[in-house]
Short mmCIF file of C-alpha atoms in Angstrom, two decimals:
data_model
loop_
_atom_site.label_atom_id
_atom_site.label_comp_id
_atom_site.label_asym_id
_atom_site.label_seq_id
_atom_site.Cartn_x
_atom_site.Cartn_y
_atom_site.Cartn_z
CA MET E 1436 12.98 15.58 -13.46
CA ARG E 1437 10.64 17.58 -15.70
CA ARG E 1438 8.48 18.39 -12.74
CA TYR E 1439 11.38 19.81 -10.77
CA ALA E 1440 12.68 21.75 -13.77
CA ARG E 1441 9.24 23.34 -13.90
CA ALA E 1442 9.52 24.09 -10.19
CA LEU E 1443 12.81 25.91 -10.81
CA ALA E 1444 11.26 27.90 -13.63
CA ALA E 1445 8.39 28.79 -11.31
CA CYS E 1446 10.97 29.95 -8.78
CA LEU E 1447 12.47 32.41 -11.25
CA THR E 1448 9.05 33.67 -12.29
CA LEU E 1449 7.93 34.20 -8.73
CA ALA E 1450 11.16 35.99 -7.87
CA LEU E 1451 10.50 38.41 -10.72
CA LEU E 1452 6.94 38.92 -9.53
CA ALA E 1453 8.20 39.60 -6.02
CA ALA E 1454 10.62 42.20 -7.33
CA LEU E 1455 7.74 43.95 -9.09
CA THR E 1456 5.56 43.86 -6.00
CA SER E 1457 6.54 46.66 -3.66
CA SER E 1458 4.21 45.74 -0.82
CA CYS E 1459 1.91 43.03 0.40
CA THR E 1460 0.09 45.10 2.97
CA ARG E 1461 -3.31 46.68 3.30
CA GLY E 1462 -3.05 50.26 4.53
CA GLY E 1463 0.56 49.67 5.58
CA GLY E 1464 -0.32 46.77 7.92
CA HIS E 1465 0.48 43.10 7.86
CA ILE E 1466 -1.73 40.58 6.10
CA THR E 1467 -2.79 37.37 7.83
CA LEU E 1468 -3.61 34.38 5.65
CA ARG E 1469 -5.37 31.31 7.03
CA VAL E 1470 -3.60 28.14 5.94
CA LEU E 1471 -4.94 24.58 5.97
CA ALA E 1472 -1.73 22.65 6.57
CA SER E 1473 -0.69 19.05 7.07
CA PRO E 1474 0.28 18.13 10.65
CA GLU E 1475 3.72 17.15 9.32
CA LEU E 1476 4.44 20.83 8.63
CA ALA E 1477 4.27 21.91 12.26
CA ASP E 1478 8.09 21.86 12.21
CA LEU E 1479 7.99 25.07 10.13
CA GLU E 1480 6.74 27.19 13.04
CA PRO E 1481 10.20 28.60 13.96
CA LEU E 1482 10.56 30.06 10.44
CA LEU E 1483 7.17 31.73 10.19
CA ASP E 1484 8.14 34.84 12.17
CA GLU E 1485 11.01 35.41 9.76
CA LEU E 1486 8.60 35.03 6.83
CA LYS E 1487 6.32 37.64 8.41
CA ASP E 1488 9.19 40.07 9.02
CA ASP E 1489 10.52 39.75 5.45
CA THR E 1490 7.23 39.76 3.52
CA GLY E 1491 4.63 41.40 5.73
CA VAL E 1492 2.52 38.24 5.46
CA GLU E 1493 1.60 36.21 8.51
CA LEU E 1494 0.53 32.60 8.01
CA ALA E 1495 -2.05 31.39 10.52
CA MET E 1496 -1.43 27.66 10.22
CA GLU E 1497 -4.13 25.12 11.08
CA TYR E 1498 -2.56 21.66 11.11
CA ARG E 1499 -5.59 19.61 10.19
CA ALA E 1500 -5.26 18.85 6.48
CA THR E 1501 -5.98 15.25 5.48
CA ALA E 1502 -4.83 13.32 2.43
CA ASP E 1503 -7.98 14.30 0.52
CA LEU E 1504 -7.78 17.98 1.58
CA ALA E 1505 -11.47 17.69 2.41
CA ASP E 1506 -11.66 21.22 3.84
CA ALA E 1507 -9.54 22.87 1.15
CA ARG E 1508 -12.50 24.39 -0.65
CA SER E 1509 -13.87 26.04 2.45
CA SER E 1510 -14.09 29.79 1.95
CA SER E 1511 -12.43 30.31 5.34
CA TYR E 1512 -8.98 29.31 4.04
CA ASP E 1513 -6.72 31.41 1.86
CA LEU E 1514 -4.01 28.81 1.28
CA ALA E 1515 -3.46 25.09 1.67
CA TRP E 1516 -0.08 23.55 2.42
CA PRO E 1517 -0.34 19.77 2.30
CA VAL E 1518 2.27 17.06 2.00
CA SER E 1519 0.90 16.50 -1.50
CA ASP E 1520 -2.04 17.67 -3.61
CA ARG E 1521 -2.21 14.45 -5.68
CA SER E 1522 -5.54 13.17 -4.36
CA LEU E 1523 -7.14 16.63 -4.60
CA LEU E 1524 -6.11 17.05 -8.23
CA LEU E 1525 -7.42 13.59 -9.14
CA ARG E 1526 -10.73 14.44 -7.48
CA LEU E 1527 -11.01 17.75 -9.37
CA ARG E 1528 -10.18 16.09 -12.67
CA GLU E 1529 -12.70 13.30 -12.28
CA ALA E 1530 -15.38 15.79 -11.20
CA GLY E 1531 -14.80 17.67 -14.46
CA GLU E 1532 -13.31 20.64 -12.63
CA ARG E 1533 -9.90 20.57 -14.24
CA ASN E 1534 -9.99 24.35 -14.76
CA SER E 1535 -10.55 24.94 -11.04
CA ARG E 1536 -7.13 23.55 -10.18
CA PRO E 1537 -5.60 26.01 -7.71
CA GLU E 1538 -2.36 27.83 -8.42
CA SER E 1539 0.45 25.97 -6.65
CA VAL E 1540 4.20 25.73 -6.30
CA SER E 1541 6.32 22.88 -4.94
CA VAL E 1542 8.33 24.01 -1.93
CA MET E 1543 10.32 20.98 -0.70
CA ARG E 1544 10.75 17.30 -1.47
CA SER E 1545 11.07 14.15 0.59
CA PRO E 1546 10.73 10.45 -0.32
CA VAL E 1547 8.76 7.99 1.80
CA VAL E 1548 11.33 5.53 3.15
CA VAL E 1549 11.85 2.96 5.92
CA GLY E 1550 13.63 3.54 9.21
CA LEU E 1551 14.84 0.29 10.80
CA THR E 1552 16.28 -0.37 14.22
CA PRO E 1553 19.95 -1.43 13.92
CA GLU E 1554 19.08 -4.97 14.95
CA ALA E 1555 16.24 -5.30 12.44
CA ALA E 1556 18.37 -3.75 9.69
CA GLY E 1557 21.21 -6.20 10.35
CA THR E 1558 18.89 -9.20 10.31
CA LEU E 1559 17.18 -8.11 7.10
CA ARG E 1560 20.38 -7.27 5.26
CA ALA E 1561 21.90 -10.62 6.19
CA SER E 1562 18.97 -12.40 4.54
CA VAL E 1563 19.15 -10.46 1.26
CA PRO E 1564 21.93 -11.07 -1.30
CA GLY E 1565 23.95 -7.86 -1.52
CA GLY E 1566 22.08 -6.41 1.45
CA ARG E 1567 20.19 -3.87 -0.68
CA LEU E 1568 16.65 -3.88 0.69
CA SER E 1569 13.39 -3.46 -1.21
CA TRP E 1570 9.72 -3.10 -0.35
CA ALA E 1571 9.43 -6.78 -1.26
CA ASP E 1572 11.97 -7.64 1.46
CA ILE E 1573 10.03 -5.54 3.99
CA ALA E 1574 6.78 -7.28 2.99
CA ASP E 1575 8.42 -10.71 3.19
CA ALA E 1576 9.78 -10.08 6.68
CA ALA E 1577 6.41 -8.71 7.83
CA ALA E 1578 4.54 -11.75 6.46
CA ASP E 1579 6.99 -14.08 8.16
CA GLY E 1580 6.46 -12.37 11.51
CA GLY E 1581 10.05 -11.15 11.66
CA LEU E 1582 9.34 -7.41 11.27
CA ARG E 1583 6.84 -5.15 13.05
CA PHE E 1584 6.39 -1.69 11.61
CA GLY E 1585 4.53 1.57 12.11
CA MET E 1586 2.87 3.54 9.30
CA ALA E 1587 0.40 6.41 9.33
CA ASP E 1588 -3.22 5.63 8.43
CA PRO E 1589 -3.57 6.01 4.61
CA ARG E 1590 -7.23 6.94 5.02
CA SER E 1591 -6.29 10.24 6.62
CA SER E 1592 -2.55 10.77 6.13
CA ASP E 1593 -0.95 11.58 2.81
CA THR E 1594 2.30 10.15 4.18
CA GLY E 1595 0.58 6.84 4.85
CA ARG E 1596 -1.11 6.98 1.45
CA ALA E 1597 2.19 7.63 -0.33
CA ALA E 1598 3.73 4.69 1.53
CA LEU E 1599 0.81 2.45 0.55
CA VAL E 1600 1.07 3.46 -3.11
CA GLY E 1601 4.82 2.79 -3.04
CA VAL E 1602 4.41 -0.70 -1.61
CA ALA E 1603 1.49 -1.55 -3.92
CA THR E 1604 3.41 -0.31 -6.99
CA ALA E 1605 6.35 -2.51 -6.03
CA ALA E 1606 3.97 -5.44 -5.50
CA ALA E 1607 2.47 -4.99 -8.98
CA GLY E 1608 5.96 -5.32 -10.45
CA THR E 1609 5.20 -3.30 -13.59
CA GLY E 1610 7.58 -0.41 -12.92
CA SER E 1611 4.84 2.07 -13.82
CA ALA E 1612 1.86 3.74 -12.16
CA LEU E 1613 -0.77 1.42 -10.74
CA ARG E 1614 -3.62 0.44 -13.05
CA GLU E 1615 -7.09 -0.86 -12.18
CA ARG E 1616 -6.05 -4.47 -12.80
CA ASP E 1617 -3.02 -4.05 -10.51
CA VAL E 1618 -5.32 -3.54 -7.51
CA SER E 1619 -7.98 -6.09 -8.47
CA CYS E 1620 -6.39 -8.40 -5.90
CA ASP E 1621 -4.87 -7.13 -2.67
CA ARG E 1622 -1.28 -8.35 -2.53
CA LEU E 1623 -0.49 -6.39 0.60
CA ARG E 1624 -2.08 -8.76 3.13
CA GLY E 1625 1.25 -10.18 4.20
CA PHE E 1626 2.78 -6.73 4.42
CA ARG E 1627 -0.17 -5.45 6.45
CA SER E 1628 0.10 -8.33 8.92
CA GLY E 1629 3.33 -6.77 10.23
CA GLN E 1630 1.79 -3.39 11.11
CA THR E 1631 1.62 -2.89 14.88
CA LEU E 1632 1.56 0.90 15.14
CA THR E 1633 -0.36 3.68 13.39
CA GLY E 1634 -1.59 7.26 13.75
CA ALA E 1635 -3.87 9.71 11.98
CA SER E 1636 -0.71 11.49 10.75
CA SER E 1637 2.95 10.55 10.64
CA ARG E 1638 3.55 13.16 13.34
CA GLU E 1639 1.13 11.29 15.62
CA LEU E 1640 2.67 7.97 14.59
CA ILE E 1641 6.19 9.08 15.52
CA ALA E 1642 5.00 10.43 18.88
CA ARG E 1643 3.47 7.05 19.66
CA TYR E 1644 6.62 5.24 18.62
CA VAL E 1645 8.77 7.43 20.85
CA ARG E 1646 6.52 6.63 23.83
CA ASP E 1647 6.65 2.86 23.19
CA GLN E 1648 9.63 1.89 21.06
CA GLY E 1649 9.20 -1.81 21.78
CA ARG E 1650 6.05 -2.00 19.65
CA ALA E 1651 7.80 -1.77 16.29
CA ASP E 1652 11.13 -2.52 14.62
CA ALA E 1653 10.58 -0.04 11.80
CA LEU E 1654 8.84 3.20 10.85
CA ILE E 1655 7.62 4.03 7.35
CA ALA E 1656 7.62 7.79 6.95
CA HIS E 1657 9.27 10.64 5.07
CA GLU E 1658 13.04 10.63 5.00
CA SER E 1659 12.92 14.11 6.55
CA GLU E 1660 10.86 12.96 9.53
CA LEU E 1661 13.19 10.07 10.26
CA LEU E 1662 16.28 12.26 10.00
CA SER E 1663 14.66 14.77 12.36
CA LEU E 1664 13.77 11.98 14.79
CA ASN E 1665 17.34 10.66 14.70
CA ALA E 1666 18.61 14.14 15.55
CA THR E 1667 16.75 14.11 18.87
CA ASP E 1668 17.71 12.28 22.05
CA GLU E 1669 14.37 10.44 22.18
CA LEU E 1670 15.48 7.14 20.62
CA ARG E 1671 17.32 4.28 22.25
CA GLU E 1672 19.32 4.02 19.02
CA PRO E 1673 19.08 6.00 15.77
CA LEU E 1674 17.08 4.33 13.02
CA GLU E 1675 18.88 3.16 9.91
CA ILE E 1676 17.24 4.84 6.94
CA VAL E 1677 16.60 2.56 3.96
CA HIS E 1678 15.72 3.83 0.49
CA PRO E 1679 13.94 0.78 -1.02
CA GLU E 1680 15.51 -0.51 -4.21
CA ASP E 1681 12.15 -0.90 -5.94
CA GLY E 1682 11.39 2.80 -5.69
CA MET E 1683 9.73 5.44 -3.53
CA VAL E 1684 6.94 7.99 -3.82
CA LEU E 1685 8.17 11.57 -3.51
CA SER E 1686 6.19 14.27 -1.73
CA ASP E 1687 6.68 17.89 -2.83
CA PHE E 1688 4.85 19.89 -0.10
CA PRO E 1689 3.06 22.30 -2.47
CA LEU E 1690 1.68 25.67 -1.41
CA LEU E 1691 -1.80 26.14 -2.94
CA LEU E 1692 -3.73 29.36 -3.48
CA LEU E 1693 -7.37 28.78 -2.47
CA ASN E 1694 -8.48 32.42 -2.31
CA PRO E 1695 -7.64 34.18 -5.61
CA GLY E 1696 -8.17 37.52 -3.89
CA GLU E 1697 -4.91 36.97 -2.00
CA ARG E 1698 -2.80 36.16 -5.07
CA THR E 1699 -0.35 39.02 -4.47
CA ALA E 1700 0.34 37.92 -0.89
CA TYR E 1701 0.53 34.28 -1.97
CA ARG E 1702 3.15 34.97 -4.62
CA LYS E 1703 5.16 37.03 -2.16
CA VAL E 1704 5.21 34.07 0.25
CA ALA E 1705 6.00 31.58 -2.52
CA ALA E 1706 8.91 33.68 -3.79
CA TRP E 1707 10.32 33.94 -0.25
CA LEU E 1708 10.05 30.16 0.25
CA LEU E 1709 11.89 29.46 -2.99
CA ARG E 1710 14.80 31.82 -2.31
CA ALA E 1711 18.12 29.99 -1.97
CA ASP E 1712 18.73 31.23 1.56
CA THR E 1713 15.24 30.18 2.67
CA GLN E 1714 15.60 26.81 1.01
CA GLN E 1715 18.88 26.32 2.85
CA LYS E 1716 17.14 27.09 6.17
CA LEU E 1717 14.23 24.79 5.35
CA MET E 1718 16.64 21.97 4.56
CA ARG E 1719 18.69 22.45 7.74
CA HIS E 1720 15.64 22.78 9.95
CA THR E 1721 13.33 20.09 8.47
CA TRP E 1722 15.72 17.80 6.52
CA ARG E 1723 13.54 18.11 3.43
CA ARG E 1724 15.27 18.34 0.09
CA PRO E 1725 15.29 21.77 -1.61
CA VAL E 1726 13.61 22.31 -4.97
CA ASN E 1727 16.00 25.19 -5.69
CA GLN E 1728 18.88 23.44 -7.42
CA ASP E 1729 21.33 26.18 -6.42
CA VAL E 1730 21.25 24.83 -2.87
CA ARG E 1731 23.90 22.24 -2.04
CA LEU E 1732 22.45 19.18 -0.32
CA ALA E 1733 23.39 18.53 3.29
CA GLU E 1734 25.41 15.34 3.76
CA PRO E 1735 22.52 13.13 5.05
CA LEU E 1736 20.52 14.02 1.94
CA ARG E 1737 23.14 13.07 -0.63
CA THR E 1738 21.80 9.53 -0.92
CA GLU E 1739 20.25 9.18 -4.37
CA VAL E 1740 16.48 8.90 -4.33
CA GLY E 1741 16.69 6.41 -7.19
CA ASN E 1742 13.47 5.26 -8.82
CA ALA E 1743 10.71 7.78 -8.11
CA LEU E 1744 7.44 5.87 -8.32
CA SER E 1745 4.49 7.41 -10.12
CA PHE E 1746 1.21 8.10 -8.35
CA PRO E 1747 -1.91 6.50 -9.94
CA ASP E 1748 -3.69 8.69 -12.47
CA ARG E 1749 -7.21 7.64 -11.45
CA LEU E 1750 -8.94 8.39 -8.17
CA SER E 1751 -10.77 5.04 -8.21
CA ILE E 1752 -7.43 3.21 -8.01
CA VAL E 1753 -6.35 5.15 -4.94
CA GLU E 1754 -9.75 4.71 -3.29
CA ARG E 1755 -9.75 0.94 -3.96
CA LEU E 1756 -6.24 0.62 -2.59
CA VAL E 1757 -7.08 2.51 0.60
CA ALA E 1758 -10.36 0.63 1.09
CA ASP E 1759 -8.68 -2.76 0.66
CA TYR E 1760 -6.04 -1.86 3.22
CA GLY E 1761 -8.75 -0.95 5.71
CA ASP E 1762 -8.22 0.26 9.26
CA PRO E 1763 -4.58 -0.39 10.19
CA ALA E 1764 -5.47 -0.30 13.88
CA HIS E 1765 -7.44 -3.53 13.50
CA PRO E 1766 -5.80 -6.78 12.29
CA ALA E 1767 -7.27 -8.22 9.10
CA THR E 1768 -6.61 -11.78 7.99
CA ASP E 1769 -8.05 -13.96 5.25
CA GLN E 1770 -9.20 -17.54 5.06
CA VAL E 1771 -8.43 -19.37 1.84
CA VAL E 1772 -9.83 -22.81 1.03
CA PHE E 1773 -7.71 -24.75 -1.48
CA LEU E 1774 -9.54 -27.58 -3.26
CA LEU E 1775 -6.85 -29.66 -4.94
CA ASP E 1776 -7.52 -32.37 -7.53
CA PHE E 1777 -5.66 -35.58 -6.62
CA SER E 1778 -7.05 -37.77 -9.37
CA ASP E 1779 -4.66 -40.16 -11.16
CA SER E 1780 -4.04 -37.68 -13.99
CA MET E 1781 -2.21 -35.42 -11.53
CA ARG E 1782 0.61 -37.91 -11.02
CA GLY E 1783 4.11 -37.01 -12.20
CA ARG E 1784 4.98 -33.51 -13.41
CA ARG E 1785 1.65 -31.97 -12.43
CA ILE E 1786 1.85 -32.97 -8.79
CA ASP E 1787 5.50 -31.88 -8.74
CA ALA E 1788 4.38 -28.46 -10.02
CA LEU E 1789 1.72 -28.31 -7.30
CA ARG E 1790 4.27 -29.07 -4.60
CA THR E 1791 6.60 -26.41 -5.99
CA ALA E 1792 3.76 -23.88 -5.98
CA PHE E 1793 2.94 -24.58 -2.34
CA ALA E 1794 6.59 -24.39 -1.35
CA GLY E 1795 6.77 -20.97 -3.03
CA LEU E 1796 3.68 -19.74 -1.19
CA SER E 1797 5.25 -20.98 2.03
CA GLY E 1798 8.21 -18.64 1.59
CA SER E 1799 10.75 -20.41 -0.64
CA ASP E 1800 10.12 -18.16 -3.69
CA PRO E 1801 12.92 -15.54 -3.63
CA GLY E 1802 11.39 -13.33 -6.31
CA SER E 1803 9.68 -10.03 -5.69
CA THR E 1804 6.19 -11.34 -6.51
CA GLY E 1805 6.79 -14.39 -4.34
CA LYS E 1806 7.56 -12.20 -1.34
CA PHE E 1807 4.34 -10.25 -1.76
CA THR E 1808 2.11 -13.31 -2.32
CA ARG E 1809 3.41 -15.75 0.30
CA PHE E 1810 1.31 -17.16 3.14
CA TYR E 1811 1.51 -14.86 6.15
CA ARG E 1812 1.28 -15.06 9.93
CA GLY E 1813 -2.34 -15.11 11.09
CA GLU E 1814 -3.74 -16.28 7.75
CA ARG E 1815 -6.15 -19.23 8.01
CA LEU E 1816 -5.63 -21.91 5.37
CA THR E 1817 -7.68 -24.98 4.57
CA VAL E 1818 -6.36 -27.61 2.15
CA VAL E 1819 -8.76 -30.24 0.79
CA ARG E 1820 -7.50 -33.09 -1.39
CA PHE E 1821 -10.22 -34.64 -3.52
CA GLY E 1822 -10.74 -37.26 -6.20
CA GLY E 1823 -14.10 -38.94 -6.55
CA ARG E 1824 -14.69 -37.83 -2.95
CA VAL E 1825 -12.95 -35.73 -0.30
CA LEU E 1826 -9.72 -37.59 0.50
CA GLU E 1827 -8.25 -35.39 3.24
CA GLU E 1828 -8.83 -32.00 4.85
CA ARG E 1829 -6.67 -29.87 7.12
CA THR E 1830 -7.04 -26.31 8.43
CA VAL E 1831 -4.28 -24.30 10.07
CA THR E 1832 -3.83 -20.73 11.22
CA VAL E 1833 -0.29 -19.84 10.23
CA ARG E 1834 1.78 -19.19 13.35
CA GLY E 1835 5.10 -20.57 12.24
CA ASP E 1836 6.99 -22.87 9.92
CA ASP E 1837 5.47 -26.00 11.51
CA ASP E 1838 2.04 -25.04 10.20
CA LEU E 1839 3.37 -24.51 6.69
CA ARG E 1840 5.29 -27.79 6.79
CA ALA E 1841 2.10 -29.61 7.79
CA LEU E 1842 0.30 -28.31 4.68
CA ALA E 1843 3.29 -28.97 2.44
CA GLY E 1844 3.48 -32.53 3.75
CA MET E 1845 -0.20 -33.07 3.01
CA VAL E 1846 0.33 -31.95 -0.59
CA ALA E 1847 3.55 -33.95 -0.96
CA ASP E 1848 2.46 -37.27 0.52
CA GLY E 1849 -1.22 -37.56 -0.33
CA ALA E 1850 -2.64 -40.57 -2.18
CA PHE E 1851 -4.47 -40.35 -5.51
CA ASP E 1852 -7.95 -41.43 -6.64
CA ASP E 1853 -9.26 -42.78 -9.92
CA SER E 1854 -12.12 -40.30 -10.49
CA THR E 1855 -12.89 -36.58 -10.25
CA ALA E 1856 -15.86 -35.06 -8.40
CA VAL E 1857 -15.34 -31.35 -9.05
CA TRP E 1858 -18.78 -30.14 -7.95
CA THR E 1859 -18.87 -32.38 -4.86
CA ALA E 1860 -15.52 -30.88 -3.85
CA LEU E 1861 -16.74 -27.33 -4.48
CA ASP E 1862 -19.88 -28.02 -2.45
CA HIS E 1863 -17.62 -29.20 0.40
CA GLY E 1864 -15.56 -26.03 0.05
CA TYR E 1865 -18.64 -23.82 0.45
CA ARG E 1866 -19.67 -25.68 3.59
CA ILE E 1867 -16.24 -24.86 5.02
CA ALA E 1868 -16.76 -21.26 3.92
CA ALA E 1869 -20.17 -21.16 5.62
CA ASP E 1870 -18.62 -22.23 8.93
CA ALA E 1871 -15.84 -19.63 8.48
CA VAL E 1872 -18.33 -16.82 7.81
CA ARG E 1873 -20.38 -17.73 10.89
CA GLU E 1874 -17.25 -17.90 13.04
CA ALA E 1875 -15.72 -14.58 11.89
CA PRO E 1876 -18.05 -12.52 9.63
CA GLU E 1877 -15.40 -9.80 9.23
CA ARG E 1878 -12.80 -12.17 7.75
CA PRO E 1879 -12.66 -12.34 3.92
CA VAL E 1880 -13.01 -15.90 2.62
CA SER E 1881 -12.19 -17.21 -0.85
CA ILE E 1882 -11.96 -20.60 -2.52
CA VAL E 1883 -9.29 -21.79 -4.96
CA LEU E 1884 -10.28 -24.81 -7.06
CA MET E 1885 -7.45 -26.55 -8.93
CA THR E 1886 -8.33 -29.38 -11.33
CA ASP E 1887 -6.86 -30.94 -14.46
CA GLY E 1888 -9.90 -32.89 -15.64
CA GLU E 1889 -13.65 -33.01 -16.12
CA SER E 1890 -16.03 -33.90 -13.34
CA ASN E 1891 -17.02 -37.56 -13.90
CA THR E 1892 -18.70 -38.48 -10.62
CA GLY E 1893 -20.53 -36.88 -7.70
CA ILE E 1894 -23.17 -34.16 -7.82
CA THR E 1895 -23.91 -32.03 -10.88
CA TYR E 1896 -23.11 -28.35 -11.34
CA GLU E 1897 -26.83 -27.49 -11.00
CA GLU E 1898 -27.07 -29.38 -7.72
CA PHE E 1899 -23.97 -27.56 -6.46
CA LEU E 1900 -25.65 -24.21 -7.16
CA ARG E 1901 -28.84 -25.26 -5.39
CA ARG E 1902 -26.89 -26.34 -2.30
CA ARG E 1903 -24.80 -23.18 -2.27
CA ASP E 1904 -27.87 -20.97 -2.50
CA ARG E 1905 -29.32 -22.65 0.59
CA LEU E 1906 -26.25 -21.63 2.63
CA GLY E 1907 -27.35 -18.00 2.77
CA PRO E 1908 -26.51 -14.63 1.18
CA ASP E 1909 -23.20 -14.10 3.04
CA VAL E 1910 -21.82 -17.39 1.77
CA ARG E 1911 -22.97 -16.58 -1.77
CA GLU E 1912 -20.56 -13.63 -1.60
CA VAL E 1913 -17.57 -16.01 -1.29
CA PRO E 1914 -15.80 -16.15 -4.68
CA THR E 1915 -14.27 -19.20 -6.32
CA PHE E 1916 -11.10 -18.89 -8.40
CA PRO E 1917 -10.76 -22.00 -10.58
CA VAL E 1918 -7.22 -22.84 -11.74
CA HIS E 1919 -7.33 -24.59 -15.11
CA LEU E 1920 -4.73 -27.26 -15.78
CA GLY E 1921 -4.41 -29.81 -18.57
CA GLU E 1922 -7.71 -31.32 -19.69
CA ALA E 1923 -9.94 -29.44 -17.25
CA ASP E 1924 -13.37 -28.39 -18.58
CA THR E 1925 -12.80 -24.71 -19.37
CA ALA E 1926 -16.46 -23.90 -19.97
CA ALA E 1927 -17.54 -25.47 -16.67
CA LEU E 1928 -14.86 -23.63 -14.71
CA LYS E 1929 -15.85 -20.32 -16.29
CA LYS E 1930 -19.46 -20.94 -15.27
CA ALA E 1931 -18.41 -21.59 -11.69
CA ALA E 1932 -16.29 -18.44 -11.60
CA ALA E 1933 -19.05 -16.29 -13.10
CA ALA E 1934 -21.66 -17.67 -10.68
CA THR E 1935 -19.54 -16.95 -7.61
CA GLY E 1936 -17.84 -13.67 -8.53
CA GLY E 1937 -14.37 -15.13 -9.15
CA ARG E 1938 -12.38 -15.68 -12.32
CA VAL E 1939 -10.53 -18.51 -14.05
CA VAL E 1940 -6.73 -18.55 -14.15
CA ASP E 1941 -5.08 -20.74 -16.79
CA ALA E 1942 -2.00 -22.46 -15.36
CA ASP E 1943 -1.15 -23.96 -18.76
CA ARG E 1944 -0.18 -20.51 -20.03
CA SER E 1945 2.41 -19.98 -17.31
CA SER E 1946 2.76 -22.30 -14.33
CA LEU E 1947 0.84 -23.40 -11.27
CA SER E 1948 3.09 -21.18 -9.16
CA ASP E 1949 2.21 -18.12 -11.24
CA ALA E 1950 -1.48 -19.05 -11.25
CA PHE E 1951 -1.64 -19.27 -7.47
CA LYS E 1952 0.28 -16.00 -7.11
CA GLU E 1953 -2.08 -14.27 -9.53
CA ILE E 1954 -5.11 -14.90 -7.34
CA ARG E 1955 -3.47 -14.37 -3.95
CA GLY E 1956 -5.36 -11.70 -2.03
CA CYS E 1957 -8.48 -11.90 -4.20
CA HIS E 1958 -11.67 -11.95 -2.15
#
């Protein structure tokens, strides 16, 4: 709220400046300012003639701004009008150019939300107690194959980037801005598996959806864009707009001054945009929420925004998040190799905990973190039970519940052994990884090693390393994430994690379920 109080104060200041400025013309003529604008703002065109008539300033809009505002510092532009200037400001701050932050004013607001077809909305609400949907519910349905969605490419679109930050913040479950450790493992794989439609901007995304509405059951975009789409006759049925319970990122559509020589004209334009009558027109025409609090909200906008999620305060976090998500036009799936200790010491409560953990990863965990870390459609899973030797191995590509039941049955019904060959099992895991890398070099592969004891048979740790090194450089990039339980050799597991680029997770401090969830998506 402080930010929007500042916006209101800026409104009053700019209005005063406008009153003191008698003209914005050179030699009695109009001024034309070149504006680098987001494609989403093309819906403002009908109002620009009125702006010109009232202020004497013409805005020559070029709808090619990206999320990073890469061209914003070009001397050919006087103003920039993006969806958000968050990424630009982070880049300036980290480059030590904090003082070069351009003058700006927030013009409108809109949260990034979800638009669902009536059928998809009904199905989702029926599966959620109380029917109040969250990003976790969207991710769960996508991972299960029950929801296909469209979202703009976060590499180029600020709308897509805001959506990605919102989902990732919900997945972290901290209630605060994302930190480096919150994106150390990508928990959005299941969510991403449901994306079937994208575009360089949300405007392009929506155009593609209109042409082929059977490709997706949902669109993730600004509330304003979905309301505008519903107001057309281009949809088979209006989309039901959902404001996720776990929060949303708000965009404020700031107007930025890039050319200080045009400050007078800029302030004239800004004051006009913040006037109550203009804000009313902007709201009615674009369905964006006014920043001028004197304007009464139109009925479709009276839904409370709720929890406004914070944007990360470090550029590296945003860049890591976008890089991990990759190209949404190309499917990306993981292969995970689970090496599970079935020595006699695992009998009883420990094996019960392992079965519970696998059931949770298969979709039975109703919690928010469980929905983000579950196995997902298209993921390739290998489960290896070992004792003094490899006892059983099975690999499935998850296509449905039958595949998950097969793995659960293997964990539930497997026999035990009287010894533990940790390094023999890990060597076997890397041979599986080598085959996976040769088969699909683009697919991330990781190994999870769960043991509750010391290695007392089989090859040594040094022999394991020698064998792994002979498998080639690509295989050496595959990390191992040891899960420590009970009497496992902590020092040995730490060595294995350090040698392979993984890390140890201690299940004794929480539970096996939490340990497996902690390393889901790490690669």
